[in-house]
PDB file of C-alpha atoms in Angstrom:
ATOM      1  CA  UNK A 235       0.000   0.000   0.000  1.00 60.00           C
ATOM      2  CA  UNK A 236       1.447   3.376  -1.021  1.00 83.00           C
ATOM      3  CA  UNK A 237       1.950   5.873   1.788  1.00 89.00           C
ATOM      4  CA  UNK A 238       0.909   9.536   1.559  1.00 92.00           C
ATOM      5  CA  UNK A 239       2.411  12.007   4.019  1.00 93.00           C
ATOM      6  CA  UNK A 240       0.262  15.115   4.399  1.00 91.00           C
ATOM      7  CA  UNK A 241       2.027  18.310   5.494  1.00 89.00           C
ATOM      8  CA  UNK A 242      -0.331  18.899   8.413  1.00 85.00           C
ATOM      9  CA  UNK A 243      -1.134  17.589  11.869  1.00 79.00           C
ATOM     10  CA  UNK A 244      -4.811  18.547  11.518  1.00 78.00           C
ATOM     11  CA  UNK A 245      -6.742  15.370  12.408  1.00 80.00           C
ATOM     12  CA  UNK A 246      -9.841  16.445  10.482  1.00 74.00           C
ATOM     13  CA  UNK A 247      -7.918  16.919   7.243  1.00 77.00           C
ATOM     14  CA  UNK A 248      -6.128  13.593   7.658  1.00 83.00           C
ATOM     15  CA  UNK A 249      -9.358  11.685   8.348  1.00 82.00           C
ATOM     16  CA  UNK A 250     -11.096  13.274   5.350  1.00 78.00           C
ATOM     17  CA  UNK A 251      -8.258  12.264   3.038  1.00 80.00           C
ATOM     18  CA  UNK A 252      -8.148   8.754   4.524  1.00 82.00           C
ATOM     19  CA  UNK A 253     -11.814   8.281   3.617  1.00 81.00           C
ATOM     20  CA  UNK A 254     -11.296   9.497   0.071  1.00 79.00           C
ATOM     21  CA  UNK A 255      -8.082   7.503  -0.460  1.00 80.00           C
ATOM     22  CA  UNK A 256      -8.840   4.294   1.403  1.00 81.00           C
ATOM     23  CA  UNK A 257      -6.401   2.286  -0.727  1.00 81.00           C
ATOM     24  CA  UNK A 258      -3.526   4.489   0.500  1.00 85.00           C
ATOM     25  CA  UNK A 259      -1.898   4.777   3.925  1.00 90.00           C
ATOM     26  CA  UNK A 260      -2.446   8.478   4.718  1.00 90.00           C
ATOM     27  CA  UNK A 261      -0.446   9.856   7.658  1.00 91.00           C
ATOM     28  CA  UNK A 262       0.274  13.268   9.196  1.00 89.00           C
ATOM     29  CA  UNK A 263       3.726  14.810   9.133  1.00 89.00           C
ATOM     30  CA  UNK A 264       4.021  14.064  12.866  1.00 89.00           C
ATOM     31  CA  UNK A 265       3.277  10.371  12.276  1.00 89.00           C
ATOM     32  CA  UNK A 266       5.999  10.453   9.629  1.00 89.00           C
ATOM     33  CA  UNK A 267       8.458  11.700  12.259  1.00 87.00           C
ATOM     34  CA  UNK A 268       8.294  15.443  11.579  1.00 87.00           C
ATOM     35  CA  UNK A 269       7.243  17.741  14.411  1.00 77.00           C
ATOM     36  CA  UNK A 270       6.317  21.398  13.900  1.00 73.00           C
ATOM     37  CA  UNK A 271       7.982  22.708  10.764  1.00 75.00           C
ATOM     38  CA  UNK A 272       8.610  26.438  10.369  1.00 76.00           C
ATOM     39  CA  UNK A 273       8.346  27.169   6.659  1.00 79.00           C
ATOM     40  CA  UNK A 274       8.756  30.632   5.139  1.00 80.00           C
ATOM     41  CA  UNK A 275       5.670  30.743   2.908  1.00 81.00           C
ATOM     42  CA  UNK A 276       6.899  33.603   0.733  1.00 87.00           C
ATOM     43  CA  UNK A 277       5.292  32.568  -2.556  1.00 92.00           C
ATOM     44  CA  UNK A 278       3.178  34.918  -4.645  1.00 94.00           C
ATOM     45  CA  UNK A 279       0.375  32.390  -5.175  1.00 96.00           C
ATOM     46  CA  UNK A 280      -1.323  29.580  -3.253  1.00 96.00           C
ATOM     47  CA  UNK A 281       0.338  27.109  -5.619  1.00 97.00           C
ATOM     48  CA  UNK A 282       3.767  28.607  -4.829  1.00 96.00           C
ATOM     49  CA  UNK A 283       3.231  28.196  -1.088  1.00 94.00           C
ATOM     50  CA  UNK A 284       1.898  24.647  -1.382  1.00 95.00           C
ATOM     51  CA  UNK A 285       5.019  23.714  -3.364  1.00 96.00           C
ATOM     52  CA  UNK A 286       7.295  25.413  -0.811  1.00 94.00           C
ATOM     53  CA  UNK A 287       5.669  23.409   1.998  1.00 92.00           C
ATOM     54  CA  UNK A 288       5.762  20.080   0.198  1.00 94.00           C
ATOM     55  CA  UNK A 289       9.430  20.556  -0.751  1.00 93.00           C
ATOM     56  CA  UNK A 290      10.288  21.344   2.881  1.00 91.00           C
ATOM     57  CA  UNK A 291       8.840  17.978   3.955  1.00 91.00           C
ATOM     58  CA  UNK A 292      10.611  16.213   1.095  1.00 91.00           C
ATOM     59  CA  UNK A 293      13.990  17.546   2.263  1.00 90.00           C
ATOM     60  CA  UNK A 294      13.491  15.950   5.693  1.00 89.00           C
ATOM     61  CA  UNK A 295      11.868  12.638   4.769  1.00 88.00           C
ATOM     62  CA  UNK A 296      14.239   9.948   3.616  1.00 80.00           C
ATOM     63  CA  UNK A 297      11.676   7.333   2.558  1.00 84.00           C
ATOM     64  CA  UNK A 298      10.176   7.230  -0.924  1.00 88.00           C
ATOM     65  CA  UNK A 299       6.536   8.274  -0.418  1.00 92.00           C
ATOM     66  CA  UNK A 300       3.892  10.571  -1.847  1.00 94.00           C
ATOM     67  CA  UNK A 301       3.834  13.951  -0.052  1.00 95.00           C
ATOM     68  CA  UNK A 302       1.086  16.552  -0.251  1.00 94.00           C
ATOM     69  CA  UNK A 303       0.682  20.081   1.108  1.00 93.00           C
ATOM     70  CA  UNK A 304      -1.916  22.777   0.651  1.00 92.00           C
ATOM     71  CA  UNK A 305      -2.404  26.523   0.887  1.00 92.00           C
ATOM     72  CA  UNK A 306      -5.692  28.360   0.896  1.00 91.00           C
ATOM     73  CA  UNK A 307      -7.229  31.814   1.190  1.00 95.00           C
ATOM     74  CA  UNK A 308      -9.634  34.381  -0.210  1.00 97.00           C
ATOM     75  CA  UNK A 309      -9.242  36.869  -3.067  1.00 98.00           C
ATOM     76  CA  UNK A 310     -11.567  39.903  -2.943  1.00 98.00           C
ATOM     77  CA  UNK A 311     -12.460  41.304  -6.362  1.00 98.00           C
ATOM     78  CA  UNK A 312     -12.826  44.996  -5.496  1.00 97.00           C
ATOM     79  CA  UNK A 313      -9.481  44.863  -3.650  1.00 97.00           C
ATOM     80  CA  UNK A 314      -7.675  43.501  -6.743  1.00 97.00           C
ATOM     81  CA  UNK A 315      -7.371  39.992  -5.337  1.00 96.00           C
ATOM     82  CA  UNK A 316      -6.253  41.065  -1.866  1.00 96.00           C
ATOM     83  CA  UNK A 317      -5.488  39.466   0.590  1.00 97.00           C
ATOM     84  CA  UNK A 318      -4.635  36.289  -1.401  1.00 96.00           C
ATOM     85  CA  UNK A 319      -1.694  34.420   0.136  1.00 95.00           C
ATOM     86  CA  UNK A 320      -1.800  36.841   3.083  1.00 94.00           C
ATOM     87  CA  UNK A 321      -5.399  35.923   3.955  1.00 94.00           C
ATOM     88  CA  UNK A 322      -4.632  34.828   7.511  1.00 89.00           C
ATOM     89  CA  UNK A 323      -1.786  37.156   8.385  1.00 90.00           C
ATOM     90  CA  UNK A 324      -2.658  40.464   6.667  1.00 93.00           C
ATOM     91  CA  UNK A 325      -4.999  41.806   9.416  1.00 93.00           C
ATOM     92  CA  UNK A 326      -2.467  41.036  12.144  1.00 93.00           C
ATOM     93  CA  UNK A 327       0.327  42.678  10.164  1.00 93.00           C
ATOM     94  CA  UNK A 328      -1.702  45.841   9.535  1.00 92.00           C
ATOM     95  CA  UNK A 329      -3.191  46.064  13.037  1.00 91.00           C
ATOM     96  CA  UNK A 330       0.119  45.006  14.605  1.00 92.00           C
ATOM     97  CA  UNK A 331      -1.458  42.486  16.978  1.00 94.00           C
ATOM     98  CA  UNK A 332      -2.700  38.913  17.200  1.00 93.00           C
ATOM     99  CA  UNK A 333      -6.243  38.717  15.824  1.00 95.00           C
ATOM    100  CA  UNK A 334      -9.113  36.271  16.320  1.00 94.00           C
ATOM    101  CA  UNK A 335     -11.147  34.845  13.441  1.00 92.00           C
ATOM    102  CA  UNK A 336     -13.902  37.333  14.293  1.00 95.00           C
ATOM    103  CA  UNK A 337     -11.503  40.300  14.211  1.00 96.00           C
ATOM    104  CA  UNK A 338      -9.968  39.088  10.955  1.00 96.00           C
ATOM    105  CA  UNK A 339     -13.380  38.882   9.300  1.00 97.00           C
ATOM    106  CA  UNK A 340     -14.371  42.335  10.595  1.00 97.00           C
ATOM    107  CA  UNK A 341     -11.140  43.687   9.142  1.00 97.00           C
ATOM    108  CA  UNK A 342     -12.079  42.513   5.639  1.00 97.00           C
ATOM    109  CA  UNK A 343     -15.661  43.766   5.915  1.00 98.00           C
ATOM    110  CA  UNK A 344     -14.286  47.201   6.830  1.00 97.00           C
ATOM    111  CA  UNK A 345     -11.773  47.058   3.968  1.00 96.00           C
ATOM    112  CA  UNK A 346     -14.603  46.605   1.455  1.00 97.00           C
ATOM    113  CA  UNK A 347     -16.763  49.265   3.107  1.00 97.00           C
ATOM    114  CA  UNK A 348     -19.844  50.193   1.043  1.00 96.00           C
ATOM    115  CA  UNK A 349     -18.410  48.957  -2.252  1.00 97.00           C
ATOM    116  CA  UNK A 350     -21.209  47.375  -4.320  1.00 97.00           C
ATOM    117  CA  UNK A 351     -18.802  44.812  -5.802  1.00 98.00           C
ATOM    118  CA  UNK A 352     -18.493  42.269  -2.995  1.00 98.00           C
ATOM    119  CA  UNK A 353     -17.359  39.286  -5.073  1.00 98.00           C
ATOM    120  CA  UNK A 354     -14.810  36.949  -3.525  1.00 98.00           C
ATOM    121  CA  UNK A 355     -13.103  33.704  -4.554  1.00 98.00           C
ATOM    122  CA  UNK A 356     -11.927  31.098  -2.077  1.00 97.00           C
ATOM    123  CA  UNK A 357      -9.065  29.091  -3.540  1.00 97.00           C
ATOM    124  CA  UNK A 358      -7.210  26.023  -2.300  1.00 94.00           C
ATOM    125  CA  UNK A 359      -4.064  24.705  -3.964  1.00 97.00           C
ATOM    126  CA  UNK A 360      -2.637  21.249  -3.294  1.00 95.00           C
ATOM    127  CA  UNK A 361       0.886  20.232  -4.300  1.00 97.00           C
ATOM    128  CA  UNK A 362       1.854  16.577  -4.666  1.00 97.00           C
ATOM    129  CA  UNK A 363       5.404  15.227  -4.835  1.00 95.00           C
ATOM    130  CA  UNK A 364       5.357  11.854  -6.541  1.00 93.00           C
ATOM    131  CA  UNK A 365       7.616   8.873  -5.910  1.00 90.00           C
ATOM    132  CA  UNK A 366       9.955   9.975  -8.717  1.00 91.00           C
ATOM    133  CA  UNK A 367      10.219  13.503  -7.250  1.00 91.00           C
ATOM    134  CA  UNK A 368       8.019  15.216  -9.849  1.00 95.00           C
ATOM    135  CA  UNK A 369       5.406  17.747  -8.665  1.00 97.00           C
ATOM    136  CA  UNK A 370       1.745  18.012  -9.629  1.00 97.00           C
ATOM    137  CA  UNK A 371      -0.674  20.709  -8.459  1.00 98.00           C
ATOM    138  CA  UNK A 372      -4.460  20.769  -8.094  1.00 98.00           C
ATOM    139  CA  UNK A 373      -6.685  23.808  -7.565  1.00 98.00           C
ATOM    140  CA  UNK A 374     -10.201  24.110  -6.169  1.00 97.00           C
ATOM    141  CA  UNK A 375     -12.205  27.342  -6.268  1.00 97.00           C
ATOM    142  CA  UNK A 376     -15.547  28.589  -4.976  1.00 97.00           C
ATOM    143  CA  UNK A 377     -17.138  31.958  -5.755  1.00 98.00           C
ATOM    144  CA  UNK A 378     -19.158  33.962  -3.255  1.00 98.00           C
ATOM    145  CA  UNK A 379     -19.724  37.430  -1.845  1.00 98.00           C
ATOM    146  CA  UNK A 380     -18.659  39.208   1.340  1.00 98.00           C
ATOM    147  CA  UNK A 381     -21.752  40.305   3.341  1.00 97.00           C
ATOM    148  CA  UNK A 382     -21.843  43.588   5.270  1.00 97.00           C
ATOM    149  CA  UNK A 383     -21.810  41.733   8.571  1.00 97.00           C
ATOM    150  CA  UNK A 384     -20.783  38.299   9.803  1.00 97.00           C
ATOM    151  CA  UNK A 385     -23.556  35.705   9.680  1.00 97.00           C
ATOM    152  CA  UNK A 386     -23.838  32.235  11.204  1.00 96.00           C
ATOM    153  CA  UNK A 387     -22.376  30.292  14.096  1.00 92.00           C
ATOM    154  CA  UNK A 388     -21.182  27.108  12.341  1.00 86.00           C
ATOM    155  CA  UNK A 389     -17.756  26.486  10.876  1.00 79.00           C
ATOM    156  CA  UNK A 390     -14.688  28.627  11.467  1.00 84.00           C
ATOM    157  CA  UNK A 391     -12.273  30.987   9.735  1.00 89.00           C
ATOM    158  CA  UNK A 392     -13.842  32.894   6.840  1.00 94.00           C
ATOM    159  CA  UNK A 393     -17.115  30.908   6.917  1.00 93.00           C
ATOM    160  CA  UNK A 394     -19.198  33.777   8.469  1.00 96.00           C
ATOM    161  CA  UNK A 395     -18.189  36.182   5.671  1.00 97.00           C
ATOM    162  CA  UNK A 396     -18.391  33.809   2.707  1.00 97.00           C
ATOM    163  CA  UNK A 397     -21.900  34.206   1.307  1.00 98.00           C
ATOM    164  CA  UNK A 398     -23.128  31.699  -1.279  1.00 97.00           C
ATOM    165  CA  UNK A 399     -25.746  33.295  -3.560  1.00 96.00           C
ATOM    166  CA  UNK A 400     -27.291  29.957  -4.621  1.00 95.00           C
ATOM    167  CA  UNK A 401     -28.041  29.076  -0.991  1.00 96.00           C
ATOM    168  CA  UNK A 402     -28.846  32.600   0.221  1.00 97.00           C
ATOM    169  CA  UNK A 403     -26.633  32.063   3.278  1.00 97.00           C
ATOM    170  CA  UNK A 404     -23.023  32.079   4.419  1.00 97.00           C
ATOM    171  CA  UNK A 405     -20.976  28.921   4.909  1.00 95.00           C
ATOM    172  CA  UNK A 406     -21.350  29.495   8.653  1.00 94.00           C
ATOM    173  CA  UNK A 407     -25.143  29.223   8.277  1.00 97.00           C
ATOM    174  CA  UNK A 408     -24.948  25.829   6.555  1.00 95.00           C
ATOM    175  CA  UNK A 409     -24.888  22.337   7.967  1.00 91.00           C
ATOM    176  CA  UNK A 410     -21.932  20.096   7.114  1.00 84.00           C
ATOM    177  CA  UNK A 411     -23.509  18.488   4.028  1.00 86.00           C
ATOM    178  CA  UNK A 412     -24.592  21.845   2.584  1.00 90.00           C
ATOM    179  CA  UNK A 413     -21.183  23.390   3.225  1.00 89.00           C
ATOM    180  CA  UNK A 414     -19.343  20.435   1.698  1.00 86.00           C
ATOM    181  CA  UNK A 415     -20.792  21.304  -1.723  1.00 92.00           C
ATOM    182  CA  UNK A 416     -18.997  24.659  -1.586  1.00 94.00           C
ATOM    183  CA  UNK A 417     -15.623  23.600  -0.195  1.00 90.00           C
ATOM    184  CA  UNK A 418     -12.691  24.799  -2.301  1.00 93.00           C
ATOM    185  CA  UNK A 419     -10.486  22.335  -0.464  1.00 89.00           C
ATOM    186  CA  UNK A 420     -12.788  19.415  -1.238  1.00 89.00           C
ATOM    187  CA  UNK A 421     -12.778  20.363  -4.932  1.00 94.00           C
ATOM    188  CA  UNK A 422      -8.974  20.373  -4.978  1.00 94.00           C
ATOM    189  CA  UNK A 423      -8.813  17.075  -3.063  1.00 90.00           C
ATOM    190  CA  UNK A 424     -11.249  15.446  -5.502  1.00 91.00           C
ATOM    191  CA  UNK A 425      -8.896  16.316  -8.393  1.00 95.00           C
ATOM    192  CA  UNK A 426      -5.964  14.870  -6.438  1.00 92.00           C
ATOM    193  CA  UNK A 427      -7.892  11.687  -5.638  1.00 89.00           C
ATOM    194  CA  UNK A 428      -8.939  11.226  -9.280  1.00 92.00           C
ATOM    195  CA  UNK A 429      -5.342  11.607 -10.424  1.00 93.00           C
ATOM    196  CA  UNK A 430      -3.907   9.165  -7.874  1.00 89.00           C
ATOM    197  CA  UNK A 431      -6.596   6.543  -8.478  1.00 85.00           C
ATOM    198  CA  UNK A 432      -6.082   6.672 -12.251  1.00 88.00           C
ATOM    199  CA  UNK A 433      -2.311   6.514 -11.807  1.00 82.00           C
ATOM    200  CA  UNK A 434      -2.476   3.490  -9.499  1.00 75.00           C
ATOM    201  CA  UNK A 435      -5.078   1.419 -11.360  1.00 71.00           C
TER     202      UNK A 435
END
């Protein structure tokens, strides 16, 4: 059974991938013998950062295994794609303090102000290093809008400010099954799974 090392210690992400790739042995970086890894994610795109992370794991691991890493964030149309790769850290850098998810979301709502163009894209990029060392990338995207105030108690991160027009609610107002349909990460993972299954048939 081929092993896949995922550049995360997030149990939820590992379990999700295990379900989708049951014929593979999916493990976290910690289970592969790598503790916290400080990586300078200085890429200009989500793909760049995913590749930087996956290469950092590759440099440490000696065994020949598949390795995957991801990067994700939001791109606001009226702000010319901002914050992009700085989605999580931009508010803290500008406000010069540690921020909560709530404060981060308020920061972006204030940035947009009364602008009528509230379109936003949530993008997830996954990088895969194959057994021969080659790299493949997979991208998942979801379009939405930023509401004028946070809505919903479910989920985390940007969920309360990611409004899906088709559902007339934010991701934070959806149950798990509803939200799953609009997961950029799930869309990227599905492309990865399709590729690996076809490759290993």
